[in-house]
Structures are given as C-alpha cells and as structure tokens.
mmCIF file of C-alpha atoms in Angstrom:
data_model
loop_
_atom_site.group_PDB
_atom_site.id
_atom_site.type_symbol
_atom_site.label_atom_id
_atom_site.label_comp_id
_atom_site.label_asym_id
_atom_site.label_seq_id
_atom_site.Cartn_x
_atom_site.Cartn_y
_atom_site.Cartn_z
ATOM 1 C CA UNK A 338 -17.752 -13.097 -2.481
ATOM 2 C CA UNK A 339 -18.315 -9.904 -4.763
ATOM 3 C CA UNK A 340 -15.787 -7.553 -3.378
ATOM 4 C CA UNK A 341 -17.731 -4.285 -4.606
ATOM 5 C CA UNK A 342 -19.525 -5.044 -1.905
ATOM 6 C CA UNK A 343 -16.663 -3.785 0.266
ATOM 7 C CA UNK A 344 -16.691 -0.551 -0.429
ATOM 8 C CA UNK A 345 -18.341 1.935 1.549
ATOM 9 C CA UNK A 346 -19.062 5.993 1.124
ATOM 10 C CA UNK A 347 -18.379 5.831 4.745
ATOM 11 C CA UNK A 348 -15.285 4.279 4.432
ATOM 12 C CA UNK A 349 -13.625 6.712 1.828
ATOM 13 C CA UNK A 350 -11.793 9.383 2.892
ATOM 14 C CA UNK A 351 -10.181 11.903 0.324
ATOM 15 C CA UNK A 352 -8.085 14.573 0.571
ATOM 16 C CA UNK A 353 -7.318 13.440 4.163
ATOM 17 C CA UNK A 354 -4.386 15.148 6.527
ATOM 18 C CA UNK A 355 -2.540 13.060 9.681
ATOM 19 C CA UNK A 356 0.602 13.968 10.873
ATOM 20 C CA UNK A 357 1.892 10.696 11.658
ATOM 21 C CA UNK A 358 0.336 7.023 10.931
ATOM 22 C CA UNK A 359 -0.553 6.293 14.427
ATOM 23 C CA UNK A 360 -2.719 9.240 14.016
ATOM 24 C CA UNK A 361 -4.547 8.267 11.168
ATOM 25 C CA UNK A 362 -4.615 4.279 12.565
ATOM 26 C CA UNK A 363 -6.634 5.950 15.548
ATOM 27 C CA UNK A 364 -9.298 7.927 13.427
ATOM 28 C CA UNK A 365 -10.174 5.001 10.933
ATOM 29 C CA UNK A 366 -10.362 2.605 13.943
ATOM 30 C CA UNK A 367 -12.167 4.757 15.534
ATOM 31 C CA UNK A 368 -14.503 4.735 12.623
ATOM 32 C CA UNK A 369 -14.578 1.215 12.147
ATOM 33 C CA UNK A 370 -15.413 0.741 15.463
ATOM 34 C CA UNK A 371 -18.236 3.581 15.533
ATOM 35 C CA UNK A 372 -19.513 1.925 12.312
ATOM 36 C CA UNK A 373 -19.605 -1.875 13.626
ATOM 37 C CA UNK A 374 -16.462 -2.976 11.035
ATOM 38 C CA UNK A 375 -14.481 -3.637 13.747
ATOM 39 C CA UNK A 376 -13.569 -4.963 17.399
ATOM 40 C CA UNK A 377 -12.418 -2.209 20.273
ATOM 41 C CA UNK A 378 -9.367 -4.555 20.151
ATOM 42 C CA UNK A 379 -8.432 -3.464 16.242
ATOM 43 C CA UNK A 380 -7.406 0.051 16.749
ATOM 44 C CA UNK A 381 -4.200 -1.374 18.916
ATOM 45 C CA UNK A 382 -4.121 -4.086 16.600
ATOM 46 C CA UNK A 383 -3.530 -2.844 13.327
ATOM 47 C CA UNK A 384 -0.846 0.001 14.994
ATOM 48 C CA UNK A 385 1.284 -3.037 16.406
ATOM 49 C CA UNK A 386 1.004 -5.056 13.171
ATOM 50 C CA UNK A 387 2.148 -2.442 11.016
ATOM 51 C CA UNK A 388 5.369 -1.769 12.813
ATOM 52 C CA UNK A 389 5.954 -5.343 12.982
ATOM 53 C CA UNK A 390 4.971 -6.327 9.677
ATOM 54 C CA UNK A 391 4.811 -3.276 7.645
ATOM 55 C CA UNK A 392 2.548 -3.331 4.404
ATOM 56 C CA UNK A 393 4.034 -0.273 2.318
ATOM 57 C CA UNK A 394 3.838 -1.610 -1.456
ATOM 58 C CA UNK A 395 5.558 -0.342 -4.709
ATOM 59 C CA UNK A 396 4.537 -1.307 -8.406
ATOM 60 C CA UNK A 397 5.470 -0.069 -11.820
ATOM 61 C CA UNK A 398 3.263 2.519 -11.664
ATOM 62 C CA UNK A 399 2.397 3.636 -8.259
ATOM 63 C CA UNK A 400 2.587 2.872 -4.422
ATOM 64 C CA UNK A 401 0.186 2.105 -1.717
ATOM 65 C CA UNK A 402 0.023 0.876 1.698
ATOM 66 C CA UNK A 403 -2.586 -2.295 2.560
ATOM 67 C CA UNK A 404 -2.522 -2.194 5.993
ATOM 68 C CA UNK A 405 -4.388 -4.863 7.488
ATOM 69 C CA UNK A 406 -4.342 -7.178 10.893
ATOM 70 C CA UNK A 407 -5.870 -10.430 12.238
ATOM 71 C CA UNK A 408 -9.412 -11.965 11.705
ATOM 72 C CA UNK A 409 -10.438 -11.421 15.484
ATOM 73 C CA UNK A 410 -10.376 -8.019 15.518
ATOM 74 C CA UNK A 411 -12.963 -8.056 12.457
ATOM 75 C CA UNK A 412 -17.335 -7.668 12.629
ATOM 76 C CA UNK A 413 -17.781 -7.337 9.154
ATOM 77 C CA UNK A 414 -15.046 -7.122 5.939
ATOM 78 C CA UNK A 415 -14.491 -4.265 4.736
ATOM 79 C CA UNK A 416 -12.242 -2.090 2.423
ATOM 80 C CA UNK A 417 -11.377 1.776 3.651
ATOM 81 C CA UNK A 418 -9.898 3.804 1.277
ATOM 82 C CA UNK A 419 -7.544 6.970 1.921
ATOM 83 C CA UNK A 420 -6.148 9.545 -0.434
ATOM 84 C CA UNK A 421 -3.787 11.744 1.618
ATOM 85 C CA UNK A 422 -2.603 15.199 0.535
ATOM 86 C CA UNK A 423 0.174 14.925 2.319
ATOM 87 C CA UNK A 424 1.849 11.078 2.164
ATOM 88 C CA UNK A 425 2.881 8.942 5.236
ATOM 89 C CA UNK A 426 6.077 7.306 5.353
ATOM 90 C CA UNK A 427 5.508 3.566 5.723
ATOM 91 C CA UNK A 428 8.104 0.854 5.603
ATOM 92 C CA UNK A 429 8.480 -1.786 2.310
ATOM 93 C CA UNK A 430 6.315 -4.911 2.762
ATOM 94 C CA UNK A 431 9.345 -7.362 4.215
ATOM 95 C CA UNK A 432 12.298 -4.680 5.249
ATOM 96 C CA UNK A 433 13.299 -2.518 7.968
ATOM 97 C CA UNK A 434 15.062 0.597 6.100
ATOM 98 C CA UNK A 435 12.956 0.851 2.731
ATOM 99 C CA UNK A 436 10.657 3.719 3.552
ATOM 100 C CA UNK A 437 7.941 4.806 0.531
ATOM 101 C CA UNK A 438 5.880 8.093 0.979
ATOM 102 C CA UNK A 439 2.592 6.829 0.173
ATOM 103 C CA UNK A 440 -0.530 8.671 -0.437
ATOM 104 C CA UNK A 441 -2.785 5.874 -1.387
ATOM 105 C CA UNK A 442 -4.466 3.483 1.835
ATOM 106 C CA UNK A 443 -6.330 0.673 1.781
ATOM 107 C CA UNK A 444 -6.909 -0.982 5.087
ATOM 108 C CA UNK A 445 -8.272 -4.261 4.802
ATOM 109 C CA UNK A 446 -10.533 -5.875 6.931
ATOM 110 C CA UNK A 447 -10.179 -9.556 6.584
ATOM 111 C CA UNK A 448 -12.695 -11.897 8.379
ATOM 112 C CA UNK A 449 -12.895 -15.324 6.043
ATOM 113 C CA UNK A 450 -8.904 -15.194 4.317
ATOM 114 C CA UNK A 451 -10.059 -18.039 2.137
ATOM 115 C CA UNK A 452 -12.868 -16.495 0.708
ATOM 116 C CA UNK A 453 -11.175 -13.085 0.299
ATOM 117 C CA UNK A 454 -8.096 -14.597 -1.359
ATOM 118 C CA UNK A 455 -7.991 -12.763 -5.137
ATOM 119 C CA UNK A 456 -8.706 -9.325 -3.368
ATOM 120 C CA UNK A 457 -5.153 -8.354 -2.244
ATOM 121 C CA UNK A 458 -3.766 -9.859 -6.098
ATOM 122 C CA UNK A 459 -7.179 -7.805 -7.813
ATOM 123 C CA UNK A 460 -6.047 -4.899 -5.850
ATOM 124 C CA UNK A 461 -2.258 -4.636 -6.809
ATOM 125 C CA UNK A 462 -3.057 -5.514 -10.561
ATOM 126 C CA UNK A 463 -5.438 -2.260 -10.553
ATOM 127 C CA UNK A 464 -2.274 -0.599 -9.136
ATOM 128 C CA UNK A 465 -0.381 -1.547 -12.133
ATOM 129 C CA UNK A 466 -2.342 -0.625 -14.613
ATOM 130 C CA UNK A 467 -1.882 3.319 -15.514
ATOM 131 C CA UNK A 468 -5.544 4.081 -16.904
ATOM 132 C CA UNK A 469 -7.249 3.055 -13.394
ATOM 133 C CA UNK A 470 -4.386 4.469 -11.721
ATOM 134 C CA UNK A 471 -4.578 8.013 -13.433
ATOM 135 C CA UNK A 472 -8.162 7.631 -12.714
ATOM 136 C CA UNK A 473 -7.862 6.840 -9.048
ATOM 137 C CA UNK A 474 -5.762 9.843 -8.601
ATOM 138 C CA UNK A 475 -7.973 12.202 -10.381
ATOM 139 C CA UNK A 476 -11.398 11.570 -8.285
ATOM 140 C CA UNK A 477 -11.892 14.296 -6.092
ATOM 141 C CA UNK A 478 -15.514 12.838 -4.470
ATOM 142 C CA UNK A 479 -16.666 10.083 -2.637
ATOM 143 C CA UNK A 480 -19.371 9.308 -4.515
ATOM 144 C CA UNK A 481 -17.353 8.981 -7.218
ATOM 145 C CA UNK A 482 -14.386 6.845 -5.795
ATOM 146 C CA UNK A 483 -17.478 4.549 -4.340
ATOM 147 C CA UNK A 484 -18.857 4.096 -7.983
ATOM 148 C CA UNK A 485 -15.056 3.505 -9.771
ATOM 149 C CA UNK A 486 -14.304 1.295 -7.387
ATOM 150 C CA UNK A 487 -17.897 -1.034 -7.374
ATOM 151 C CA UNK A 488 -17.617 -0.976 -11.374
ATOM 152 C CA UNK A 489 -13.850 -1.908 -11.059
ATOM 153 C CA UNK A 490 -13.882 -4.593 -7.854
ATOM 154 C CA UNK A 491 -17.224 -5.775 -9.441
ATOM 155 C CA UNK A 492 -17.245 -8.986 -11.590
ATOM 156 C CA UNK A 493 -14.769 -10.647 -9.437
ATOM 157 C CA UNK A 494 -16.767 -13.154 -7.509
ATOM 158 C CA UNK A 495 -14.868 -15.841 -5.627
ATOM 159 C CA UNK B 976 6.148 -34.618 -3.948
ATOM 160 C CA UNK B 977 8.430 -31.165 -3.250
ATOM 161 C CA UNK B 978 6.654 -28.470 -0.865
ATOM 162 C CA UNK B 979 6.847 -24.447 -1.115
ATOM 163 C CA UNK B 980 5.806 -22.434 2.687
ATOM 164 C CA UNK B 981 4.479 -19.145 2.308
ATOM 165 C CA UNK B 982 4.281 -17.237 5.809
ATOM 166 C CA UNK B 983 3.465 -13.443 6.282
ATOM 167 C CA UNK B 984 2.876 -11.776 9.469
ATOM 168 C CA UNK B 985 -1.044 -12.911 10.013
ATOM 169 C CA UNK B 986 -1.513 -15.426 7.247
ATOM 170 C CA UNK B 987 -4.605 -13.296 6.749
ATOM 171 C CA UNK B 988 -3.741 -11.310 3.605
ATOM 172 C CA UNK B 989 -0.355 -11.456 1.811
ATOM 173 C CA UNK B 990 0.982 -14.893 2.664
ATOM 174 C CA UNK B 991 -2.660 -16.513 0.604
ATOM 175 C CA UNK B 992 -2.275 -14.100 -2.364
ATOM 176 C CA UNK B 993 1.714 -14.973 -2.779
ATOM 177 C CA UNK B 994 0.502 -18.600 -2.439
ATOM 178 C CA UNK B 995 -2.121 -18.605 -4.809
ATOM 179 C CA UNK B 996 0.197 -17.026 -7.141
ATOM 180 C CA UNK B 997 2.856 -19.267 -6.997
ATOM 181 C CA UNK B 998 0.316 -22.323 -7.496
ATOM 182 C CA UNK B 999 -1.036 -20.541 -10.780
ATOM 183 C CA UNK B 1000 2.780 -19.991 -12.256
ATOM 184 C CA UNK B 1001 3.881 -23.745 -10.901
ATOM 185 C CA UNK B 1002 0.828 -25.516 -12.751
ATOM 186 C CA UNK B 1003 1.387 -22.966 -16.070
ATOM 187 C CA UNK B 1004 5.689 -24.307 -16.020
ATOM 188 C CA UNK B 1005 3.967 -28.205 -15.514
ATOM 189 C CA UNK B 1006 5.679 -28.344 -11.939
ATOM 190 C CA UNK B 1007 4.119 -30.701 -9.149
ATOM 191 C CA UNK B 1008 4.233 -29.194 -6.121
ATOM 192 C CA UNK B 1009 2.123 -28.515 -3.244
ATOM 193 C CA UNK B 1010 1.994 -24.375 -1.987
ATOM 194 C CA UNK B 1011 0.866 -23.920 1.561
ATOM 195 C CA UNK B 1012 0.430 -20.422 3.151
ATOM 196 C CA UNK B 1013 1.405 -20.580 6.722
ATOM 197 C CA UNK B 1014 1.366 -18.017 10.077
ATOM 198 C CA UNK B 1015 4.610 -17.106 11.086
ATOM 199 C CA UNK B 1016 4.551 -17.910 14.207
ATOM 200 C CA UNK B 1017 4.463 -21.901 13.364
ATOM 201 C CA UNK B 1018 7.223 -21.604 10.534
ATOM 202 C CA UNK B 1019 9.509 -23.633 12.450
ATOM 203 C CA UNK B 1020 8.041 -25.969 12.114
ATOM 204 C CA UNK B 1021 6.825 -25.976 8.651
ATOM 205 C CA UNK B 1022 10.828 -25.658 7.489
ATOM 206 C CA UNK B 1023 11.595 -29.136 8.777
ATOM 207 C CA UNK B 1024 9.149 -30.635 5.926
ATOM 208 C CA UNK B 1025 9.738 -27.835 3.592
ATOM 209 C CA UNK B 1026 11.870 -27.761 0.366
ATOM 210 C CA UNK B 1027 11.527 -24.039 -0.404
ATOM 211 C CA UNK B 1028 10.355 -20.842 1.874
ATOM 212 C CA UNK B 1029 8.718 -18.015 0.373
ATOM 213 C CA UNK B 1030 9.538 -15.019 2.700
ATOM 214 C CA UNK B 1031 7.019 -11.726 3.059
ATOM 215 C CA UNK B 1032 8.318 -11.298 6.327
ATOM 216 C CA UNK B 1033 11.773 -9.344 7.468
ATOM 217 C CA UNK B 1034 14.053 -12.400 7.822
ATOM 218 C CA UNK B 1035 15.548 -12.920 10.996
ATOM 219 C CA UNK B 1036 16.976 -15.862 10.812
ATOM 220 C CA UNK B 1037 18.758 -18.187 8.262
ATOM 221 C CA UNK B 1038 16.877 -21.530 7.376
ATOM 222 C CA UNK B 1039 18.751 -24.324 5.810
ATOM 223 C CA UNK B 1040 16.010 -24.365 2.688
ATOM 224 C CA UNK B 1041 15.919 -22.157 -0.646
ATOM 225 C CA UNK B 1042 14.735 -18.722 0.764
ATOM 226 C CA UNK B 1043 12.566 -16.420 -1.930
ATOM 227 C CA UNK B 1044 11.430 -12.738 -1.914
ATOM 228 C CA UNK B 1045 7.339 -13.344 -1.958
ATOM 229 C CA UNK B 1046 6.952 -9.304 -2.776
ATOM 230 C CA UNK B 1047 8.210 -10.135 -5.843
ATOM 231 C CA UNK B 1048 5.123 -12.458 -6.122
ATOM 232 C CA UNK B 1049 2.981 -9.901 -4.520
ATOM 233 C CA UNK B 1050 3.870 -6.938 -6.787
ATOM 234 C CA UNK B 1051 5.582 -8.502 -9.772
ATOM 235 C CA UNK B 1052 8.634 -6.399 -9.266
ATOM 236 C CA UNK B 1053 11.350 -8.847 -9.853
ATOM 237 C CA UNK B 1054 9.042 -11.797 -10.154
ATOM 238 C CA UNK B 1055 10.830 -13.485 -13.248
ATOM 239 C CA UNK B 1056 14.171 -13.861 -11.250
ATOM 240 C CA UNK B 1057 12.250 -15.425 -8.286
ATOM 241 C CA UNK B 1058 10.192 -17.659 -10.530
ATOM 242 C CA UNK B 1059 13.627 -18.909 -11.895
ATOM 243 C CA UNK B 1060 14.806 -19.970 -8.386
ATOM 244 C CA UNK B 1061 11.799 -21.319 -7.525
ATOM 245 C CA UNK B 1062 11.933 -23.802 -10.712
ATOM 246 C CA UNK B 1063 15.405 -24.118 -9.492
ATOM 247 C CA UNK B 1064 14.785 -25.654 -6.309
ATOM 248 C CA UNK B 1065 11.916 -27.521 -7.284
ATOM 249 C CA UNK B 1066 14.218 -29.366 -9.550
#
C-alpha cells in the first residue's frame, strides 16, 4: 500500500481552533462521514476510544496525538491531519495522569491493520527527525502540507 | 520456543507497529522468538502461554509474566532499557 495515497486536501486542516477534543472529534467525523471515510458509528467511536485508550505521543523532538479506533467504523483509509493554534490536552499513550498539549493530529483511519502496519512506525520516525519536523510546523497551506506529506509518505510501499 | 504478547486497545494501530518492532530488534540480537500482537480484550488468555507482555495499554492488573513499556517501542523514548529486559526474559 503507498501511504501518500492517504492524504487528502480535504482532510488537512491548518490553523484549526476547538475548545475541547470532543469538539474537534465531532467536526472531523463529521467530515469523514460527509466525505464517505467513515461509518455514522465512528464519530462515537473514536470519542470513547480515546478516553479509554488515549493516543497522546511524545518524541525527542516533538509531540502528536494519533488518534485512531476500530476497523468497522472505516469506508476507506485515510490519514487527517490537524495543526491547531491553540493545543488540546490529550493523555500519554498508556497512562492516566500524563497530559501533553499537543498541536499536531493525525487521526488514522485503519481498515486492513496488516497492510497498514509501517505507517504508525513511518509516522513517529518523521516526528523524530528535526528537518521534517521544522518543516511540518512551518507550512501554512494545504496544498502545501498535501505535497510534503505525498513526497515524504511516498516510497514506502508495503 | 519463548513468546512476547503485544496488546493495545484495538489491535488496529499501535499494538502491530510495537510488534513489528520488537521482531526487527529480536532477529538483529539473534533471539528466537515468536511476537504476536493481540486485542486486549482476549489478553487473558494469551498470558497463560505467554513468557513476556508488552503493555501499550494502562495496566490494570498484575500478570505473573515479565511486563514491558511498548511506548518505549513505539517512540524510542527509553527503548534501550526495555530492549535489555526483553533480552532478559527471553533468556
């Protein structure tokens, strides 16, 4: 699977403003739904699944939140990307008091794990790495963040 | 041969990345083992034939087997450490 092909202009939001996660859960589901991503069912789904299994990350060099839920609730993968101007709190991946303000979103949509297996590890390692990260932070366009992220998710065929 | 469980919350996502991960380092150190990403939900069961648990999950309960921090896998934040108990209880 070439995971560029993940990427949508639709599905790239920057300089975005929720007040509270549930808030922004309900506008990309209700985008992904609008869109044909995504199942009625995954708005509800992906709000439970975060408190329960909460997907805040932190590397070396920056944090982000990969928020994500089960196959079901999935038409088509996908990969929606949000830069807030304001960051969420979300809970560390694995705790209960570990809270990260995070400003960076991708919300996975899963539908075939095995095939989709190196995109969570391709994603963090871009996280790590200061050059695309210094990058990522300076695009201020869609069109832009759609063509990084094709040249940089590109090669990586399953 | 020696087992390693992986479980996250869906088994969609985290718990095959850690998994794959931990395959790749175990077959770099020479170590025989098989790496199985599970769904939470049937860990129990998975322990019983287990010899270590890789955790991406909250822990609520103990288990009688090695226990590791998979985020450490996941965002190599304190991977070396975990890599040493894994070898550990692979032993």
């Amino acid at each position: 699977m070439n995971f560029a092909n993940l990427f949508q202009k639709e599905l790239i939001k920057l300089n975005a403003e929720f007040s509270s996660t549930d808030e922004m859960f309900e506008a990309l589901s209700n985008d992904l739904i609008e869109n044909g991503y995504a199942e009625t069912s995954f708005k509800q789904a992906i709000i439970e699944r975060e408190k329960e299994f909460p997907t805040g990350l932190s590397t070396e060099t920056e944090q982000l939140a990969i928020p994500h839920t089960d196959t079901k609730h999935i038409k088509k993968p996908f990969i929606y990307i949000v830069k807030l101007n304001q960051p969420l709190r979300f809970l560390q991946m694995a705790t209960t008091d570990t809270w990260l303000d995070i400003n960076i979103i991708f919300m996975l949509g899963i539908k075939e794990p095995s095939k989709q297996v190196g995109l969570l590890s391709l994603i963090i390692d871009k996280f790590k790495d200061e050059q695309f990260v210094n990058t990522f932070n300076s695009i201020s366009t869609e069109e832009e963040m759609l063509a990084i992220l094709q040249k940089q998710f590109r090669s990586e065929d399953e | 041969m020696k087992k390693v469980i992986v479980a996250c919350g869906s088994g969609v996502a985290t718990s095959q990345t850690v998994a794959s991960k931990v395959k790749s380092i175990l077959e770099e150190k020479g170590v025989r083992a098989s790496v199985e990403a599970v769904d939470i939900k049937s860990l129990d069961q998975y322990i019983k034939t287990s010899d270590v648990y890789i955790s991406i999950t909250k822990n609520t309960k103990e288990y009688d087997i090695p226990t590791l921090n998979g985020i450490a896998f996941l965002t190599g934040m304190g991977m070396e450490e975990e890599t040493q108990k894994l070898l550990d209880a692979l032993k």
